[in-house]
PDB file of C-alpha atoms and ligand atoms in Angstrom:
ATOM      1  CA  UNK A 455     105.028 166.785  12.269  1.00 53.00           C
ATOM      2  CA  UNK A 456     107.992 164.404  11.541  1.00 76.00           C
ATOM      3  CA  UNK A 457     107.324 160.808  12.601  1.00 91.00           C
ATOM      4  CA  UNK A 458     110.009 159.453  15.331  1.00 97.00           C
ATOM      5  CA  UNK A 459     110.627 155.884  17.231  1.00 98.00           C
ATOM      6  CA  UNK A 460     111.780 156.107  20.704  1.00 98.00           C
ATOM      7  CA  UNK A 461     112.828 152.164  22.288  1.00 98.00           C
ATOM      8  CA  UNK A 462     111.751 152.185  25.479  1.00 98.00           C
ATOM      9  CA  UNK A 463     112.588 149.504  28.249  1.00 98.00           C
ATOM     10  CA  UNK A 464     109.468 149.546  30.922  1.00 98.00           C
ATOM     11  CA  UNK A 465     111.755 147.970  33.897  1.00 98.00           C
ATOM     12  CA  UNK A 466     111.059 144.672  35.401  1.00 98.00           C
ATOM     13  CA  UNK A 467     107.496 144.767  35.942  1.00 98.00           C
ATOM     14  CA  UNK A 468     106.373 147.431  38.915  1.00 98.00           C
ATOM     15  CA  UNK A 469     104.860 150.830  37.720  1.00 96.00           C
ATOM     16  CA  UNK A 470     107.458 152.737  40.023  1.00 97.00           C
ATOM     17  CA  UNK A 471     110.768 151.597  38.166  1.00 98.00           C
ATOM     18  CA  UNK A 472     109.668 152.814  34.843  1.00 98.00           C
ATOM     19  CA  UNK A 473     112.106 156.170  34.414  1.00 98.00           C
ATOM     20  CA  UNK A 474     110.475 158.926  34.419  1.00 98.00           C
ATOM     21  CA  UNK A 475     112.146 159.289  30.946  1.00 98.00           C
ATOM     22  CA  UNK A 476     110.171 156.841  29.613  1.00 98.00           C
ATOM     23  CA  UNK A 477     106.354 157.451  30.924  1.00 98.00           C
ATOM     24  CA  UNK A 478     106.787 160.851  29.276  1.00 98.00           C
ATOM     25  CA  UNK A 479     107.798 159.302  26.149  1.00 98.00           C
ATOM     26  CA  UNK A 480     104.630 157.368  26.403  1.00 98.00           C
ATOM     27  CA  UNK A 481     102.403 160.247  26.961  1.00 97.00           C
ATOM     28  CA  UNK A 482     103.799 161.665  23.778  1.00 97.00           C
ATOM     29  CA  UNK A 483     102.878 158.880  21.625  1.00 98.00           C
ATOM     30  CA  UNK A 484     100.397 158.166  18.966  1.00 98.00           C
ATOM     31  CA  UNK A 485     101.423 154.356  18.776  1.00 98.00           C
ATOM     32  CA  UNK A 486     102.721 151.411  21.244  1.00 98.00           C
ATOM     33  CA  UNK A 487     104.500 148.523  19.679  1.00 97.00           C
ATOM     34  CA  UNK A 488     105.817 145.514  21.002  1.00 97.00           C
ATOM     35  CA  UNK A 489     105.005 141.780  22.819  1.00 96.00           C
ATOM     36  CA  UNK A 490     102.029 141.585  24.098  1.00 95.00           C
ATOM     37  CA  UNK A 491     102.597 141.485  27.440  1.00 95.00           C
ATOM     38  CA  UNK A 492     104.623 144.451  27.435  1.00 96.00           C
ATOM     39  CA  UNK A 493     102.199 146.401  25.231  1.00 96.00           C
ATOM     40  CA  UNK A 494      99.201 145.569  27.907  1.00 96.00           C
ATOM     41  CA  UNK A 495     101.650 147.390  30.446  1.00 96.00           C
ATOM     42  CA  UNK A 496     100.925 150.315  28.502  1.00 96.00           C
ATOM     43  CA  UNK A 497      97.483 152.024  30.087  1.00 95.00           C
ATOM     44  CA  UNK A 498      95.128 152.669  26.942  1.00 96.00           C
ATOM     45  CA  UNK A 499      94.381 156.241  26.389  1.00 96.00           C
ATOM     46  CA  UNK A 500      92.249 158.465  23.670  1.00 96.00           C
ATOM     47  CA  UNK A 501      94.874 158.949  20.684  1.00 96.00           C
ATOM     48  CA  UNK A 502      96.849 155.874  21.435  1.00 97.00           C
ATOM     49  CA  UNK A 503      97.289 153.059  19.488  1.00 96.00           C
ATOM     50  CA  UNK A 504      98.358 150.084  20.917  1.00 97.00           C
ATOM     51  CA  UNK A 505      99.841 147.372  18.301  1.00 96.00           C
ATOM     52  CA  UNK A 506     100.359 143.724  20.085  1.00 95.00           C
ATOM     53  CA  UNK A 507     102.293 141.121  18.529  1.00 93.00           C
ATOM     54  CA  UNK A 508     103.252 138.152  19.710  1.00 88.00           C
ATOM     55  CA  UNK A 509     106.505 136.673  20.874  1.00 82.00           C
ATOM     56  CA  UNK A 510     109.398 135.955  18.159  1.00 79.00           C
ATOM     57  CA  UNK A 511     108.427 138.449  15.640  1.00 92.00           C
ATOM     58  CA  UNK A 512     110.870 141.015  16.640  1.00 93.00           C
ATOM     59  CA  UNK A 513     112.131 142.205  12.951  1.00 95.00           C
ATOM     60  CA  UNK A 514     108.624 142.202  11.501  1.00 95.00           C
ATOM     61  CA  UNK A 515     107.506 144.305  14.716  1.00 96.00           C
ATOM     62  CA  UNK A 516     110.793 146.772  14.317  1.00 97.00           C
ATOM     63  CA  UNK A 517     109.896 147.532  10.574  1.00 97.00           C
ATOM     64  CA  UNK A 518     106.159 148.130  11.765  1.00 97.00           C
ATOM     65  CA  UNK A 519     107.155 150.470  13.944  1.00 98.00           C
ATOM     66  CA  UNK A 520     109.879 152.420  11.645  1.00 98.00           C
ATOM     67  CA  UNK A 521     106.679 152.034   8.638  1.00 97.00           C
ATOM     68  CA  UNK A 522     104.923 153.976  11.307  1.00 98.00           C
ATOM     69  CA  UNK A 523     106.998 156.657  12.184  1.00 98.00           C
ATOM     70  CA  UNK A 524     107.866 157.086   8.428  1.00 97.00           C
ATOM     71  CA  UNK A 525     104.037 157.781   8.058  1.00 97.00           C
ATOM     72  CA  UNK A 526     104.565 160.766  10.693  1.00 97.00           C
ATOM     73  CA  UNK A 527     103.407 158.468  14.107  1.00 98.00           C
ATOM     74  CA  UNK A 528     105.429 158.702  17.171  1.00 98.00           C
ATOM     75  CA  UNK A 529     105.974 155.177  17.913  1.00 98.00           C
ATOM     76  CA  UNK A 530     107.314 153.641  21.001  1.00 98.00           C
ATOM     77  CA  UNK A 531     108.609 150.338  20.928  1.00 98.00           C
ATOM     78  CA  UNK A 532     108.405 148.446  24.476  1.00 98.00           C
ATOM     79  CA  UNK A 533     110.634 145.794  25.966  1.00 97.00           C
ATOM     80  CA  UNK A 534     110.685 145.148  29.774  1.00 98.00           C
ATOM     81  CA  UNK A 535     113.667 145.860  31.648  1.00 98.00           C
ATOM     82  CA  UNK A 536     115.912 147.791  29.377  1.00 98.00           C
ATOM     83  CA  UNK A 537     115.654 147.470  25.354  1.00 98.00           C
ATOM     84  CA  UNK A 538     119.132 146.957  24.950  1.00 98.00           C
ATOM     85  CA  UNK A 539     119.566 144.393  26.879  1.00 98.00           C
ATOM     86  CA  UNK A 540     118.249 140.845  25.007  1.00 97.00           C
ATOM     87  CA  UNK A 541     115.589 143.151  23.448  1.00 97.00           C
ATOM     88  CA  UNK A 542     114.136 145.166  20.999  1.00 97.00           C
ATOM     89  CA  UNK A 543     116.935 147.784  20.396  1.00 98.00           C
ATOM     90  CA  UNK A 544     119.144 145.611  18.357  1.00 98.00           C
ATOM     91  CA  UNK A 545     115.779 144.137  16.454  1.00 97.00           C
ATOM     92  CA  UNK A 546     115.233 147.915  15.426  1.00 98.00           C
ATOM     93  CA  UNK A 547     118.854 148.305  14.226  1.00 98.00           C
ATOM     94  CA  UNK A 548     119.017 145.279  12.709  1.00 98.00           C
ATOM     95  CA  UNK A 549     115.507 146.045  10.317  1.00 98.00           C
ATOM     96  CA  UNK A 550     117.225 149.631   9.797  1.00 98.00           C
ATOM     97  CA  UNK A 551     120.147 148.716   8.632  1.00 98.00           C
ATOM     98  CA  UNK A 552     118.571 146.206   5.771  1.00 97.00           C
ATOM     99  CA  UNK A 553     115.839 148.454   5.460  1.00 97.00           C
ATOM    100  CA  UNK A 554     114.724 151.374   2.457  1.00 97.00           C
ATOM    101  CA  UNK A 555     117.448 154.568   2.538  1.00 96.00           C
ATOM    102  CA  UNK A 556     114.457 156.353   3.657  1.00 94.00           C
ATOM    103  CA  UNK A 557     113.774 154.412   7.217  1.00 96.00           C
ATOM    104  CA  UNK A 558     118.055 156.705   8.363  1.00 96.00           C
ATOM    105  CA  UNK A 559     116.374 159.943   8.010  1.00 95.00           C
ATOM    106  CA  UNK A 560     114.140 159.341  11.061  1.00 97.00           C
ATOM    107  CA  UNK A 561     114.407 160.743  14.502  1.00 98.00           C
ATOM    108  CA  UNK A 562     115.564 156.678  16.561  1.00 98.00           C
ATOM    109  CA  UNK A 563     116.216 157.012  20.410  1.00 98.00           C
ATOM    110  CA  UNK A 564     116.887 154.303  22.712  1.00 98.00           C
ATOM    111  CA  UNK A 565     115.979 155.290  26.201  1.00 98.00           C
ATOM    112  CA  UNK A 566     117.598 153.351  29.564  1.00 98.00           C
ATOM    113  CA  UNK A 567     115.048 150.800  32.057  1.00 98.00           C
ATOM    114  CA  UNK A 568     115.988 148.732  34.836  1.00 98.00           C
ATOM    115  CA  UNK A 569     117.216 145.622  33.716  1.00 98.00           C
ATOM    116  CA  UNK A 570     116.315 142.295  35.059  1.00 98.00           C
ATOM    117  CA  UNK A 571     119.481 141.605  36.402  1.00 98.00           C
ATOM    118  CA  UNK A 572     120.314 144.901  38.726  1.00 98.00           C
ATOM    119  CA  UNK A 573     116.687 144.780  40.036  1.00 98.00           C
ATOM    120  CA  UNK A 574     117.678 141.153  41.376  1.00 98.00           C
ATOM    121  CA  UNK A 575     120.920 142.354  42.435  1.00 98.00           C
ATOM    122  CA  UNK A 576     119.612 144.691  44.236  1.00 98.00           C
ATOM    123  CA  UNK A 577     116.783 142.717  46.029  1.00 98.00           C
ATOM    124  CA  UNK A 578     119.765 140.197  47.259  1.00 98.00           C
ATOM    125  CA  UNK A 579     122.831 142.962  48.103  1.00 98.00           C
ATOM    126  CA  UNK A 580     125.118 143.648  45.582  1.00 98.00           C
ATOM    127  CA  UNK A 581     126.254 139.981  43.779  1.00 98.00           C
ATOM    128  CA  UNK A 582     127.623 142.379  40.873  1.00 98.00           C
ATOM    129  CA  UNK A 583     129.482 144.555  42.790  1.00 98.00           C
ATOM    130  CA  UNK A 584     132.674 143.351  41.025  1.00 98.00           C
ATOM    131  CA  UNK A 585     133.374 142.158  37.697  1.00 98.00           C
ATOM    132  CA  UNK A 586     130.702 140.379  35.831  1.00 98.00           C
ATOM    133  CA  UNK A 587     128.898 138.822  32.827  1.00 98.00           C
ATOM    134  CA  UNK A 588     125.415 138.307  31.301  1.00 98.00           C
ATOM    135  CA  UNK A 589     124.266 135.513  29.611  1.00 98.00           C
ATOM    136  CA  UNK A 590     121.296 134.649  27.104  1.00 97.00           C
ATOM    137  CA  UNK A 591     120.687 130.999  27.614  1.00 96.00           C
ATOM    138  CA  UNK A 592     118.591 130.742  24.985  1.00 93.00           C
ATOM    139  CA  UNK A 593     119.419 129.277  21.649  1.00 90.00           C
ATOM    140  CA  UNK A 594     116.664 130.633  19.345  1.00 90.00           C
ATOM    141  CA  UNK A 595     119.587 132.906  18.287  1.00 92.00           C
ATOM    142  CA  UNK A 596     122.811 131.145  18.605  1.00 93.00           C
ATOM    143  CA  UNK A 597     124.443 127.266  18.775  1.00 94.00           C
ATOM    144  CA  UNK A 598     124.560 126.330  21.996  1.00 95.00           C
ATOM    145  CA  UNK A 599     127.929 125.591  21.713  1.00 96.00           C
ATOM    146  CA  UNK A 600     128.664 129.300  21.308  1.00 97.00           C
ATOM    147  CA  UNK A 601     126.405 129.440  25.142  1.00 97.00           C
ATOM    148  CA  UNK A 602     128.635 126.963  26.459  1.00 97.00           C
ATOM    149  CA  UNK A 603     131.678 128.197  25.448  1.00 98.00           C
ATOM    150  CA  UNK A 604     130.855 131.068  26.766  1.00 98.00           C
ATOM    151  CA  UNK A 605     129.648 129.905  30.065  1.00 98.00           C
ATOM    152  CA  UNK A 606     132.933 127.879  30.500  1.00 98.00           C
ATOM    153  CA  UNK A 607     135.571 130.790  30.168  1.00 98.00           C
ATOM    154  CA  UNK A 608     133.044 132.814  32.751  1.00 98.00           C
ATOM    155  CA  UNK A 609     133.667 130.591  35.021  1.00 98.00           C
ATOM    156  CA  UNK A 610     137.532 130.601  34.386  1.00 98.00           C
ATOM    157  CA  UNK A 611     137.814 133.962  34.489  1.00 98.00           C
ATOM    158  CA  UNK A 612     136.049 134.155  37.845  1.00 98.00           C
ATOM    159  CA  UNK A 613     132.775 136.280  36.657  1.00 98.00           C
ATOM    160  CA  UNK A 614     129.828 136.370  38.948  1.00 98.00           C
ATOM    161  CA  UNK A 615     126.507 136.028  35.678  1.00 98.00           C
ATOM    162  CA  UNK A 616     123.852 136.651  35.322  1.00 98.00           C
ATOM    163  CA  UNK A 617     121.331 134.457  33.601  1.00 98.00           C
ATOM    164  CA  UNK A 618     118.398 135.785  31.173  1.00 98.00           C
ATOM    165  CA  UNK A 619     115.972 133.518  29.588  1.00 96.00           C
ATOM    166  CA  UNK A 620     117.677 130.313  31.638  1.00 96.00           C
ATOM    167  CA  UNK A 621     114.618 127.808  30.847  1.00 92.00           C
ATOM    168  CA  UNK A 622     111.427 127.754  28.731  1.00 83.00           C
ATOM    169  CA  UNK A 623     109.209 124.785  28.652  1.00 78.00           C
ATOM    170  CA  UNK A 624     110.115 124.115  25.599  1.00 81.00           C
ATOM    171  CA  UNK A 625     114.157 124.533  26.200  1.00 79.00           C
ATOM    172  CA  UNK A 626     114.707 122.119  28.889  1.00 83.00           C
ATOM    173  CA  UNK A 627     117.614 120.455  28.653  1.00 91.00           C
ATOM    174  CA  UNK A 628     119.926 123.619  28.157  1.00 91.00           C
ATOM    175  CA  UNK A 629     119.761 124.926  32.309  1.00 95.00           C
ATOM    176  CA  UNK A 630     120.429 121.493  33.437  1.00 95.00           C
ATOM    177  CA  UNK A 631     123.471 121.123  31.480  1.00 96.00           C
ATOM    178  CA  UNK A 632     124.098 124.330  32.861  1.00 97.00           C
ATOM    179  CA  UNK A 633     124.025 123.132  36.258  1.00 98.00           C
ATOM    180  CA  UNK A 634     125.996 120.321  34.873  1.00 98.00           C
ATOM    181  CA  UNK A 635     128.962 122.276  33.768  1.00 98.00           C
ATOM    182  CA  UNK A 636     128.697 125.050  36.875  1.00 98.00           C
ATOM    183  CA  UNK A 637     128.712 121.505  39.294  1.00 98.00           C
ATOM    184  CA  UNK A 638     132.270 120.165  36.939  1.00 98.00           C
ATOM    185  CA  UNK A 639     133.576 124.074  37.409  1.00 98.00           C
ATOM    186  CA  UNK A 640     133.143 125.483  40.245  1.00 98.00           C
ATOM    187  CA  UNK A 641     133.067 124.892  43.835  1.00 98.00           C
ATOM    188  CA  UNK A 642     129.821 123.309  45.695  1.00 98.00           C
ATOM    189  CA  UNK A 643     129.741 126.490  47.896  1.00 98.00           C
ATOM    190  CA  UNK A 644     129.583 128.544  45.161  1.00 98.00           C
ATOM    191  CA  UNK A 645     126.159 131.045  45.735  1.00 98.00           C
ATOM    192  CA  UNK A 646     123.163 130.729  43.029  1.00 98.00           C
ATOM    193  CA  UNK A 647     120.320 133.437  43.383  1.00 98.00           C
ATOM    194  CA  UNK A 648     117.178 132.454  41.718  1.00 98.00           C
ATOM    195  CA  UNK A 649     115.149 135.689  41.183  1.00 98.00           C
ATOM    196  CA  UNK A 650     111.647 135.133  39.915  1.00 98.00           C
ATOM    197  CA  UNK A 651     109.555 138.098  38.427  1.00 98.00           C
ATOM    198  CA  UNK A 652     111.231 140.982  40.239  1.00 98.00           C
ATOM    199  CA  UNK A 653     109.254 143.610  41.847  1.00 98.00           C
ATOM    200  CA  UNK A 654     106.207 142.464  40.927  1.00 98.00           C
ATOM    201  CA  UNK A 655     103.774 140.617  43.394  1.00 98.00           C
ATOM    202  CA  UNK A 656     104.955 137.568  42.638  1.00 98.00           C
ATOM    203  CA  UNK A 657     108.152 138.037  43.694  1.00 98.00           C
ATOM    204  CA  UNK A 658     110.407 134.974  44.961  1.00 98.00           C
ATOM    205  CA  UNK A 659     114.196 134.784  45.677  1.00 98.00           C
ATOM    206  CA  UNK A 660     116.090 132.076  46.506  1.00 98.00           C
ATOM    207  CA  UNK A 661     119.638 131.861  47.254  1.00 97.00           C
ATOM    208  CA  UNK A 662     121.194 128.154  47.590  1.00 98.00           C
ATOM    209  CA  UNK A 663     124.603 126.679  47.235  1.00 98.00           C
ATOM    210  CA  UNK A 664     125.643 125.529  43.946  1.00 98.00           C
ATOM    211  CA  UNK A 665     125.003 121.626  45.181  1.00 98.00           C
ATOM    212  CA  UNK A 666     121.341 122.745  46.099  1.00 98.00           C
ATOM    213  CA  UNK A 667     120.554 124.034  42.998  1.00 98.00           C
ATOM    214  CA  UNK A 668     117.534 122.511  40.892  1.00 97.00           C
ATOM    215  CA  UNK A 669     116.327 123.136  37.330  1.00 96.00           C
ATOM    216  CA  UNK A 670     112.984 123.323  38.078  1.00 95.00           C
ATOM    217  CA  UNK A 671     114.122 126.743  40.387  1.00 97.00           C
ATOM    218  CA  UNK A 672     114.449 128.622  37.149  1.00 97.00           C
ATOM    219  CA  UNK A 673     111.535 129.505  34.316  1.00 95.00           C
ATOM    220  CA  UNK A 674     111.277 132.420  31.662  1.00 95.00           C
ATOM    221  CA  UNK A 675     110.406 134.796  34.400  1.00 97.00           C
ATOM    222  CA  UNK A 676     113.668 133.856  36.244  1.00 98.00           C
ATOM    223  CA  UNK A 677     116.878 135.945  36.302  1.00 98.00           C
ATOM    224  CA  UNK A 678     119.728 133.675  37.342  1.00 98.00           C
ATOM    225  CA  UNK A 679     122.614 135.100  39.358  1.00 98.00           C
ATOM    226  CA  UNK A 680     125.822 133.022  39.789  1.00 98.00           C
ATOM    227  CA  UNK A 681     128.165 134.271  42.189  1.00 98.00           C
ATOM    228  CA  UNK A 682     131.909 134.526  41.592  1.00 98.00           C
ATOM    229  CA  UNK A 683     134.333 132.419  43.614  1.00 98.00           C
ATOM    230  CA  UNK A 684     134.459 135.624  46.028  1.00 98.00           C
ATOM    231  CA  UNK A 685     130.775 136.376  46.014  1.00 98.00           C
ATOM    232  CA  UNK A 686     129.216 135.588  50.197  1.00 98.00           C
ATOM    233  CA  UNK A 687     126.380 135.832  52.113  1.00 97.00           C
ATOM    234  CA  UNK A 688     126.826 138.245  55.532  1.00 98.00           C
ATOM    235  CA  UNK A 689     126.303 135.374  58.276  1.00 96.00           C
ATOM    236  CA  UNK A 690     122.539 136.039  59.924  1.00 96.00           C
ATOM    237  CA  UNK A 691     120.984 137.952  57.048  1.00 95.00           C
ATOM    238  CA  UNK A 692     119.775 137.067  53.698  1.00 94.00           C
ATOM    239  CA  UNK A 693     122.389 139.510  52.244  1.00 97.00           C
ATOM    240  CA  UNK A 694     124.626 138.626  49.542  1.00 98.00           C
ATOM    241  CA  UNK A 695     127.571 140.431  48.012  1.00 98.00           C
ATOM    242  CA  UNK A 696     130.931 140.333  46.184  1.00 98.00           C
ATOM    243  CA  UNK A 697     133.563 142.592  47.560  1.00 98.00           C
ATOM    244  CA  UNK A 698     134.718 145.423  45.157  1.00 97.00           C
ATOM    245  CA  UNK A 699     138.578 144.009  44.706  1.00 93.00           C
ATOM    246  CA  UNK A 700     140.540 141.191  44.770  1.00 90.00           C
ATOM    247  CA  UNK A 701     143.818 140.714  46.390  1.00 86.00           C
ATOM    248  CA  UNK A 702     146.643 140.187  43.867  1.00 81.00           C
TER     249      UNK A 702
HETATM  250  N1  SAH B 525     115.108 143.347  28.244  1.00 77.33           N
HETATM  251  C1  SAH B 525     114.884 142.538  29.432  1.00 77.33           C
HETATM  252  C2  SAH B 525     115.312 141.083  29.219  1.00 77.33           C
HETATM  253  C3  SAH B 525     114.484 140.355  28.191  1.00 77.33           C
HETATM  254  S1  SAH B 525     114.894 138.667  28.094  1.00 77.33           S
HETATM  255  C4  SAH B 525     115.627 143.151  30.611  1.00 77.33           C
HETATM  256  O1  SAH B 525     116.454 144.050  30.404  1.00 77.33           O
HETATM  257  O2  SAH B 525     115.375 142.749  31.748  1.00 77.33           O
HETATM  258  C5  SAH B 525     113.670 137.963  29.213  1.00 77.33           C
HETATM  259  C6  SAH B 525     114.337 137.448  30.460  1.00 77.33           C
HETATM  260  O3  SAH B 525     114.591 138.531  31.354  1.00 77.33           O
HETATM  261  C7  SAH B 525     113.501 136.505  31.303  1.00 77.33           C
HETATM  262  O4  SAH B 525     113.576 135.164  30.818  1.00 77.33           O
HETATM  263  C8  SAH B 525     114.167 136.618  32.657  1.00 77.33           C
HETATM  264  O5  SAH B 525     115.403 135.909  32.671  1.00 77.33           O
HETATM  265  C9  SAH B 525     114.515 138.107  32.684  1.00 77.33           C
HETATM  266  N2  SAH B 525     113.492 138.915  33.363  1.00 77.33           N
HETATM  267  C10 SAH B 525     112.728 139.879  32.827  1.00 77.33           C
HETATM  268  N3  SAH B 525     111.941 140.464  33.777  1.00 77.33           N
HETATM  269  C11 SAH B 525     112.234 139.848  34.948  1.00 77.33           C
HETATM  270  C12 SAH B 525     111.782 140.004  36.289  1.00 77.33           C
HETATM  271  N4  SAH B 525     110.860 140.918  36.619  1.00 77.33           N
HETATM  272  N5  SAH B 525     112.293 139.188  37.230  1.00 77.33           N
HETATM  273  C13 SAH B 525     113.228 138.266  36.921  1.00 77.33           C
HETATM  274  N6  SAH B 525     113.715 138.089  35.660  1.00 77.33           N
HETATM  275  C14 SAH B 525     113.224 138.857  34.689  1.00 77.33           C
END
């Protein structure tokens, strides 16, 4: 049988917003590839092979797993969330498209997950409901200039954003001069959901005004949601939203 690689995004942590797309793909397969984390998501099983690496390795992890299927495995590459989205999808492409002749001839699907940001979304309303944006704030893989530039015509043209990867312990200083530029930009009413490790059972949300916001409310397992200039809470409920239109 002819070896495949399926990329498959497991949702934002709980067991019952992994597609059902997906957990068949992983009943299928020989091998499991991907972050640790992610991998131990995975329940071991007799003819499964699970294959852990650790964080930043993406390409060398993407050309395991095409080596694999080239050797006839079916290999399923994990991200959380969904694999296109700040993940392993574009890792795969990327080691495919500098890779042997050989690696094009394979069977490559990319299935959908929940990503980070519409789980959060949904937990608070519907803060997306109109135009918006997502952001990487990290800058393992671009200047930060690029981030901020970014980040600044968001805010001009009025895009509620969402936030991935906002602030690592060892990437500090890039969220605060995020808050820094959001404070110079935008209005101190201006809605900020914090949305910590989404349906799992450490859950936390926390929605604040712009001139509430602190750095230390975000961490790696933080989505960041910043409202648009329209985006409201319903007075007397937790419930926050942006209206589908804007008046001309
Ligand atoms: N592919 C993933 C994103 C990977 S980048 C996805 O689609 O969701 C990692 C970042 O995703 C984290 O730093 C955090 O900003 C966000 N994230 C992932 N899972 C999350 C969760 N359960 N709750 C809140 N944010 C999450």
């Amino acid at each position: 049988m002819s070896g495949r690689v399926i990329v498959a995004g497991l949702g934002p942590g709980a067991e019952n917003l992994i597609t059902p797309e997906v957990t068949a793909a992983l009943a299928d397969a020989t091998d499991v590839v991907g972050y640790i984390p992610y991998v131990r998501r995975v329940a071991p099983r007799l003819g499964l092979t699970r294959h852990e690496s650790d964080n930043r390795v993406e390409l060398d992890r993407a050309r395991h797993a095409l080596e694999l299927a080239q050797k006839g495995a079916r290999v399923v590459v994990v991200s959380s969330g969904d694999s296109g989205v700040f993940a392993m999808a574009s890792a795969l492409f990327e080691a495919l498209e500098a890779g042997p002749e050989a690696w094009r001839g394979l069977d490559i699907r990319v299935l959908p997950g929940i990503t980070a940001m519409l789980a959060a979304a949904a937990r608070a309303g519907a803060p997306l409901g109109h135009d918006f944006c997502a952001i990487n704030l990290s800058d393992n893989l671009k200047p930060w200039s690029l981030i901020e530039k970014r980040l600044r015509l968001a805010v001009e043209a009025d895009f509620a954003m969402a936030f991935y990867n906002p602030r690592s312990l060892a990437r500090r200083e890039g969220f605060d001069r995020v808050l820094k530029i959001l404070r110079e930009t935008c209005e101190p009413t201006r809605l900020i959901l914090f949305a910590r490790a989404v349906s799992t059972p450490e859950e936390a949300l926390t929605i604040v005004p712009l001139t509430e916001a602190r750095p230390e409310m975000a961490d790696m397992r933080t989505v960041v949601i910043v409202g648009s200039s329209q985006t409201r809470q319903i007075p007397g409920t937790d419930l926050v939203y942006t209206p589908r239109g804007v008046s001309a």
